[in-house]
Short mmCIF file of C-alpha atoms in Angstrom, two decimals:
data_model
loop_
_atom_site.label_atom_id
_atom_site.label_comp_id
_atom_site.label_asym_id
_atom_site.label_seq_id
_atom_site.Cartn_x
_atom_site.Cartn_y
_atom_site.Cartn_z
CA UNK T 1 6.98 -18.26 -10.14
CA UNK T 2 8.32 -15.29 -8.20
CA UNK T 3 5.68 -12.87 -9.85
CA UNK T 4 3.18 -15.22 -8.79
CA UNK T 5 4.41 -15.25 -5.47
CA UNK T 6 4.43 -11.33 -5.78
CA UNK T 7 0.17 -11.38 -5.90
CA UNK T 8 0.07 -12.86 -2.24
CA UNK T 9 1.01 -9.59 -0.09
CA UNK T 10 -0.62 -7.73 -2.89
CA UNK T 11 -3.60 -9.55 -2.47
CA UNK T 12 -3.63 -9.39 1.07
CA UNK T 13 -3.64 -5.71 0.96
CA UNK T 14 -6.13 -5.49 -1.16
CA UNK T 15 -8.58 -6.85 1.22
CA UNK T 16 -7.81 -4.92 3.99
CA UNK T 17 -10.72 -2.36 3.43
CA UNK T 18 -13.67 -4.43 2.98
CA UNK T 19 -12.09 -6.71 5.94
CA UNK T 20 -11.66 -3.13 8.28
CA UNK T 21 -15.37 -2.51 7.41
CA UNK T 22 -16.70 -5.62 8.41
CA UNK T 23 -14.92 -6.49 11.11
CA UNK T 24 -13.47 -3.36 13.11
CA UNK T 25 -15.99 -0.47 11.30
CA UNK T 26 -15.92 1.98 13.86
CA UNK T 27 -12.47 1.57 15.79
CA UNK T 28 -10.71 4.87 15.29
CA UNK T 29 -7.62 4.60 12.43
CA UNK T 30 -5.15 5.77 14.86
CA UNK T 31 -5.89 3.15 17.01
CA UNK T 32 -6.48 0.63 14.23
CA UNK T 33 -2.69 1.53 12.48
CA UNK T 34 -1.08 0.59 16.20
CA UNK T 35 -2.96 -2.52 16.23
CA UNK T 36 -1.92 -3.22 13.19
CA UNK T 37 1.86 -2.08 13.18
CA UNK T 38 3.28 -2.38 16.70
CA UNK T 39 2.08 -6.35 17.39
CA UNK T 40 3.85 -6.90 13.71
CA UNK T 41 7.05 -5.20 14.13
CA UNK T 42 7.36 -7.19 17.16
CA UNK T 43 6.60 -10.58 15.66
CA UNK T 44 9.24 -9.59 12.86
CA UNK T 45 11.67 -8.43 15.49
CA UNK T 46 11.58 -11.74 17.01
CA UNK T 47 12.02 -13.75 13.88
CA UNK T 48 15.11 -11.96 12.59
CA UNK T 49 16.34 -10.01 15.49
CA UNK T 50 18.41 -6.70 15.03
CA UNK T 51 19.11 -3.06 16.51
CA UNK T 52 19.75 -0.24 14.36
CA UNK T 53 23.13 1.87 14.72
CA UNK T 54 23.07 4.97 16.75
CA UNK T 55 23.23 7.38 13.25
CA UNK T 56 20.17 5.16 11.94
CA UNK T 57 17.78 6.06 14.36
CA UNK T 58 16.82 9.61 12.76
CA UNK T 59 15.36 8.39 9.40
CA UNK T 60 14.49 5.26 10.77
CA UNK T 61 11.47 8.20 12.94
CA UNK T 62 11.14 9.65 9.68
CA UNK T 63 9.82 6.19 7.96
CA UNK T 64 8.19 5.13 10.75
CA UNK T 65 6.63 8.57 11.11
CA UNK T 66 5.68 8.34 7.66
CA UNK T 67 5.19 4.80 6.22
CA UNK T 68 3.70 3.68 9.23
CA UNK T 69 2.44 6.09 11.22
CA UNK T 70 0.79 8.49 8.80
CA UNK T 71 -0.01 5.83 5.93
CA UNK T 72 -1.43 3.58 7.70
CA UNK T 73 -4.09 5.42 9.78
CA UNK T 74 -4.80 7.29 6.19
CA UNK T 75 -5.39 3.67 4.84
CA UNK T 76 -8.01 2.98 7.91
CA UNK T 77 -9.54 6.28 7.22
CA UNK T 78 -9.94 5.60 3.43
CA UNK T 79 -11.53 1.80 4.56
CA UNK T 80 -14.22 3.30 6.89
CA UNK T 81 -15.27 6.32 4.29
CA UNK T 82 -14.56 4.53 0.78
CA UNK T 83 -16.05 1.74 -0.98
CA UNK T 84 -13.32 -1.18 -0.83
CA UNK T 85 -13.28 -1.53 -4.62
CA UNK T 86 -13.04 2.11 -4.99
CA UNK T 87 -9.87 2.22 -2.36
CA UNK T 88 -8.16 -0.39 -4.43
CA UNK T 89 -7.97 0.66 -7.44
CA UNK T 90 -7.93 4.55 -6.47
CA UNK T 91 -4.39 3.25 -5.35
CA UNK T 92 -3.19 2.21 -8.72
CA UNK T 93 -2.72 5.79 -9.44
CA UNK T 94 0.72 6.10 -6.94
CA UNK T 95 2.96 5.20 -10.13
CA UNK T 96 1.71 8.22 -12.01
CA UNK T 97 1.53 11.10 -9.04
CA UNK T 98 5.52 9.44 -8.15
CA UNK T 99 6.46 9.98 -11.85
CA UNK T 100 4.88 13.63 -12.00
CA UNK T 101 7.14 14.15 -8.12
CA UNK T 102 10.29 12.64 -9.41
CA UNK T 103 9.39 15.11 -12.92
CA UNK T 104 9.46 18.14 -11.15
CA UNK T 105 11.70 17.35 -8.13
CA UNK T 106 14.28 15.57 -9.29
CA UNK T 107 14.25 16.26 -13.35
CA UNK T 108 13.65 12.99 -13.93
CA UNK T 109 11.60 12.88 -17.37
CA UNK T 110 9.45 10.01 -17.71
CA UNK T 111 9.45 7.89 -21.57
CA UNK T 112 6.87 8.06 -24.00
CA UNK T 113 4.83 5.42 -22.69
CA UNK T 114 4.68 6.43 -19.40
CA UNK T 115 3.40 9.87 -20.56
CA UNK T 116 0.90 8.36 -22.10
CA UNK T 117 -1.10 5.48 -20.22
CA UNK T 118 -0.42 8.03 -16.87
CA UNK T 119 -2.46 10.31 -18.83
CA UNK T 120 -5.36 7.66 -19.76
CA UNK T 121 -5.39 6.34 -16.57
CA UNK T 122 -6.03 9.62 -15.07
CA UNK T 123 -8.75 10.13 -17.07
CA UNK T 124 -10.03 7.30 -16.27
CA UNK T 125 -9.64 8.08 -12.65
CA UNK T 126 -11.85 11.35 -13.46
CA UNK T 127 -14.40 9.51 -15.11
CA UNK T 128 -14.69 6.69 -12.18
CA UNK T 129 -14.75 9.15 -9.27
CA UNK T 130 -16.99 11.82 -11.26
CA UNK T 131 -19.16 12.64 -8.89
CA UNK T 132 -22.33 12.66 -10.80
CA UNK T 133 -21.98 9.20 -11.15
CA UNK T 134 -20.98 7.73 -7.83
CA UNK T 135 -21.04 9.46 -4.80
CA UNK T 136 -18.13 9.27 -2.73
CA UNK T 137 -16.94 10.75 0.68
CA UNK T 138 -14.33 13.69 0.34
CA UNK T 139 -12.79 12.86 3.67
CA UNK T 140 -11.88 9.41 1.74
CA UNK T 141 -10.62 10.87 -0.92
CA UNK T 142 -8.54 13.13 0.14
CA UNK T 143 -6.60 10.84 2.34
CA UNK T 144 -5.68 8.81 -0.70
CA UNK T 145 -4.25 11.22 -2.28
CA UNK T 146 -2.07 11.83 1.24
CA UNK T 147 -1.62 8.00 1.39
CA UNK T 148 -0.60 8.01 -1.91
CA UNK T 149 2.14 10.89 -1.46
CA UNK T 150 3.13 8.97 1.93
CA UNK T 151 4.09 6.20 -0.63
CA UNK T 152 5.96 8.20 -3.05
CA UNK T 153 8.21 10.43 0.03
CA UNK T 154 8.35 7.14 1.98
CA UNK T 155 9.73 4.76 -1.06
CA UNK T 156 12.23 7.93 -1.96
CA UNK T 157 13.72 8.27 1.78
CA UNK T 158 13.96 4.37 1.09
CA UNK T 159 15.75 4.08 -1.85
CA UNK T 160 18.08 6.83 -0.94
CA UNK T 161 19.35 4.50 1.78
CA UNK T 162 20.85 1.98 -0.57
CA UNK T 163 22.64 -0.70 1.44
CA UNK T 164 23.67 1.82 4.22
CA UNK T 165 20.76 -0.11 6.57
CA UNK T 166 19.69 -3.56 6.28
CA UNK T 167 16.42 -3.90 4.85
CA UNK T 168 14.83 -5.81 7.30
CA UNK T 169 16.21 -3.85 9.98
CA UNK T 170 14.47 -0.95 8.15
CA UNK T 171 11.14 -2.91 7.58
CA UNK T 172 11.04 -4.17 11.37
CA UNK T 173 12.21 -0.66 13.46
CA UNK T 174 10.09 1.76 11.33
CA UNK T 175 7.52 -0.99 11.89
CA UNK T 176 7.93 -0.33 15.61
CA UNK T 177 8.29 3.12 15.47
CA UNK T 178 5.38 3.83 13.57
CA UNK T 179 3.59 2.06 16.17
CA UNK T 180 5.11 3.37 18.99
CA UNK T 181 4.13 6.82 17.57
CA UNK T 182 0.37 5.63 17.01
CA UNK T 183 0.09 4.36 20.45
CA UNK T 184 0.87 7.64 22.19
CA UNK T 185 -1.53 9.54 19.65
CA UNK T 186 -4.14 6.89 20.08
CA UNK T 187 -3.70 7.48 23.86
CA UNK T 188 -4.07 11.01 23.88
CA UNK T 189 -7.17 10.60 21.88
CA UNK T 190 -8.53 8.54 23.98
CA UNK T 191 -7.87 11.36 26.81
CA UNK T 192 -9.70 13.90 25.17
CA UNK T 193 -12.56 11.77 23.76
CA UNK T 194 -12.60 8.33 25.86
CA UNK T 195 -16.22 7.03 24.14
CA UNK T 196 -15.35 5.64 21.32
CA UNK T 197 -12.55 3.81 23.44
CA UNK T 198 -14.37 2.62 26.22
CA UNK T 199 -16.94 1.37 23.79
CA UNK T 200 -14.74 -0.77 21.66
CA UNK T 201 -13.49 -2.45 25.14
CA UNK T 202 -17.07 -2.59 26.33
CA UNK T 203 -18.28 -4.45 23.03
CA UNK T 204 -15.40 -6.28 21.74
CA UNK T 205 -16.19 -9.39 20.09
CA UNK T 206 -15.09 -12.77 17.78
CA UNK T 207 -15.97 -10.78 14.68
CA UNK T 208 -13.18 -7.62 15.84
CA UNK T 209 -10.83 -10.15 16.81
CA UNK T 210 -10.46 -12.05 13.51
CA UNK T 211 -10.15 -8.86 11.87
CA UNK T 212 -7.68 -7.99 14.28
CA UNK T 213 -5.49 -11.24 13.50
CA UNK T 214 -6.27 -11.16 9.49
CA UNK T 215 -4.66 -6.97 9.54
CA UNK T 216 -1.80 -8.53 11.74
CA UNK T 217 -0.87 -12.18 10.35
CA UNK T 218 -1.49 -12.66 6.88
CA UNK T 219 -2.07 -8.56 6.12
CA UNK T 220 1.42 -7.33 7.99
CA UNK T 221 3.48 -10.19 9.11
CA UNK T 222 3.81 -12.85 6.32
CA UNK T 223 2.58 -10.02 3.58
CA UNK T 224 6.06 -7.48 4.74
CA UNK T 225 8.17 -10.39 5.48
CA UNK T 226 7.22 -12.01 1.67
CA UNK T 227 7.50 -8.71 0.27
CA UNK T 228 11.07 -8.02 1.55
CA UNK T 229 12.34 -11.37 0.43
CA UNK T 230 11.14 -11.21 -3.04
CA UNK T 231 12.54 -7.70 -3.48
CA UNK T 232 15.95 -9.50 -3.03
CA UNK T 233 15.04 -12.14 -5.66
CA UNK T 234 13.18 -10.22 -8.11
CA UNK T 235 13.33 -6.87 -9.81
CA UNK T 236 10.53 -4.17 -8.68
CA UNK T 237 9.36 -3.94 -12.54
CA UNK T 238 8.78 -7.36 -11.98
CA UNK T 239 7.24 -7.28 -8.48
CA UNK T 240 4.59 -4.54 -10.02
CA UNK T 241 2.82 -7.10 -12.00
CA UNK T 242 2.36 -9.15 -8.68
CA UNK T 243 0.60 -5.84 -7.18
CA UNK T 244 -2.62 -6.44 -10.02
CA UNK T 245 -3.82 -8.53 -7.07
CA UNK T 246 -4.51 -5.63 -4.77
CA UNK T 247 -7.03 -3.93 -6.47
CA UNK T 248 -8.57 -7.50 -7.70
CA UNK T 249 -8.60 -8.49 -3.96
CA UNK T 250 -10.23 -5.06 -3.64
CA UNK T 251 -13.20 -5.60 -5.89
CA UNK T 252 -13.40 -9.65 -4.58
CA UNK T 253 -13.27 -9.04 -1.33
CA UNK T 254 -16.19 -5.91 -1.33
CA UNK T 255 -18.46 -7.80 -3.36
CA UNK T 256 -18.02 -10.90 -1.29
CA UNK T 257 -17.78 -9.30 2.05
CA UNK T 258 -19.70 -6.59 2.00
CA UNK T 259 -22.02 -7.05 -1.14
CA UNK T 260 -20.88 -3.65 -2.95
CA UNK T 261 -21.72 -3.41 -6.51
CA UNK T 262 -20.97 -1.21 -9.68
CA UNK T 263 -22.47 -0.78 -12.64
CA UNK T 264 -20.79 -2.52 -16.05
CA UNK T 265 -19.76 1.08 -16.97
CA UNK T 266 -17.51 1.78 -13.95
CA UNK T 267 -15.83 -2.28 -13.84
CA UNK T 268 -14.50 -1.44 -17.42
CA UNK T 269 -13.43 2.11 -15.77
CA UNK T 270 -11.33 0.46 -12.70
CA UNK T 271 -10.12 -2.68 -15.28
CA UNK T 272 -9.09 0.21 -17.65
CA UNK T 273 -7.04 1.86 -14.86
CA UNK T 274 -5.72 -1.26 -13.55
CA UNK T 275 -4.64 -2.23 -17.19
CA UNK T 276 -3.03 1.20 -17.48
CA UNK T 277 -1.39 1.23 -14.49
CA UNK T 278 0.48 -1.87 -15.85
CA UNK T 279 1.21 -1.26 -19.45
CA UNK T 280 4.53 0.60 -19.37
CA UNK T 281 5.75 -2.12 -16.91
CA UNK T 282 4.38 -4.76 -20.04
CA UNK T 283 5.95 -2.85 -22.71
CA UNK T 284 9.18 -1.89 -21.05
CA UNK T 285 9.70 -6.18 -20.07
CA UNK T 286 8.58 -6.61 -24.15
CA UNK T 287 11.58 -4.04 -25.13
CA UNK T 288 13.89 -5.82 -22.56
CA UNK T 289 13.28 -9.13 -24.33
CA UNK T 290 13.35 -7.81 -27.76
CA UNK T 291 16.59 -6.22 -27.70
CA UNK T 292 18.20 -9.19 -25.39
CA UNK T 293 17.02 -11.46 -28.53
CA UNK T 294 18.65 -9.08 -31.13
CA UNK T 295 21.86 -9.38 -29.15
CA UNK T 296 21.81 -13.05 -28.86
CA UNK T 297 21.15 -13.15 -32.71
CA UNK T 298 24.57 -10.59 -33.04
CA UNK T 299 26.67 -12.66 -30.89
#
């Protein structure tokens, strides 16, 4: 039940790129991440309320710098320049570039398995993104790949928090933060180049604001809030199979929102990476159950 639980946030990330291209397609990302981040925080601030110790305050900037601030305009830049099947399951690839970082930084040698479907999967990456077979923009691309290290630097100053700070007092203040930071970068941008600005105010309409509300409500709110509480009930091995939905909700939601299409050739390449991404996660909960079964049998 809990894994299936796991698949609504997941989903609902998944369709935040088609939903940013219909709805808000040429809001700047900076401006997009505040909207996104600063409304949220506050909601979640006002459902749980709490106020982080003096010492916290330092890496709570650092998180919201980074897993707020910096990830989420990246993900706004990736759903204006990047097809919102190709954003979706690009993203699958974080569990290989984190084992490679915690590999070299912190000596951390990954198993068998996970040498092995990381290296299918990137190959598989190479052969979906090859550029003589879909074009792609660079500018996209490359700020996966920094959205995707935001994930791995972010979930490591995380974990290395333990229980020192309560998790939702870490979810809600870097939520704020983040925001905080994005609206005085936003503003400053809007300084130097007030057109793009003064033309989203001049020509808001229903269309932006339903976009506005899904990337807030369902995408931020109840997605964060859902993801915290199953973390507490569930273990993240567990909580990865939920995250199939993103990249599904990827694919869904640019076919059906925006009519994007791929050849049969390149929806075996992204179900091959999505199947990769998973199988060490399959194998490892197979090994679990194996060897709890041969103990049961001993006892």
């Amino acid at each position: 039940m809990n894994v299936l639980l796991a698949m609504i946030p997941a989903f609902f990330w998944g369709t935040t790129y088609a939903v940013t291209q219909l709805t808000l397609p040429d809001w700047p990302p900076l401006l997009l991440g505040m909207l996104r981040a600063l409304p949220a925080g506050l909601i979640l601030l006002a459902i749980h309320p709490s106020l982080p110790k003096r010492s916290e305050w330092p890496v709570l900037a650092q998180l919201g710098l980074l897993n707020i601030g910096i990830f989420l305009s990246l993900i706004f830049v990736m759903a204006q320049t990047l097809p919102s099947a190709i954003s979706g399951v690009g993203m699958v690839s974080t569990p290989v570039f984190a084992m490679l970082f915690h590999w070299l930084v912190s000596k951390k040698r990954p198993d068998k398995n996970q040498l092995i479907f990381g290296a299918l999967l990137i190959i598989l990456a190479w052969l979906l993104f090859d550029p003589d077979a879909i074009s792609l923009n660079p500018i996209g691309l490359l700020a996966m790949l920094a959205a995707i290290g935001c994930i791995i630097v972010g979930s490591t100053i995380t974990k290395s928090l333990g229980t020192r700070i309560h998790w939702w007092t870490v979810l809600t203040w870097q939520m704020i933060i983040g925001g905080l930071i994005m609206l005085l970068v936003s503003s400053l941008q809007a300084l130097f180049s007030p057109e793009a600005y003064l033309n989203i105010i001049a020509e808001v309409n229903q269309l932006n604001i339903i976009g506005l509300v899904w990337i807030i409500l369902p995408n931020t709110v109840i997605s964060y809030a859902l993801y915290v509480w199953l973390l507490q009930r569930m273990s993240v091995v567990d909580f990865t199979f939920g995250g199939i939905a993103n990249p599904i909700a990827g694919i869904l939601a640019g076919m059906v929102l925006l009519d994007e299409s791929f050849n049969t050739h390149q929806y075996l390449l992204m179900a091959g990476m999505i199947l990769a991404s998973l199988m060490p996660q399959i194998l490892l909960v197979i090994r679990r159950k194996r060897d709890k079964t041969s103990s049961s049998r001993l006892d």
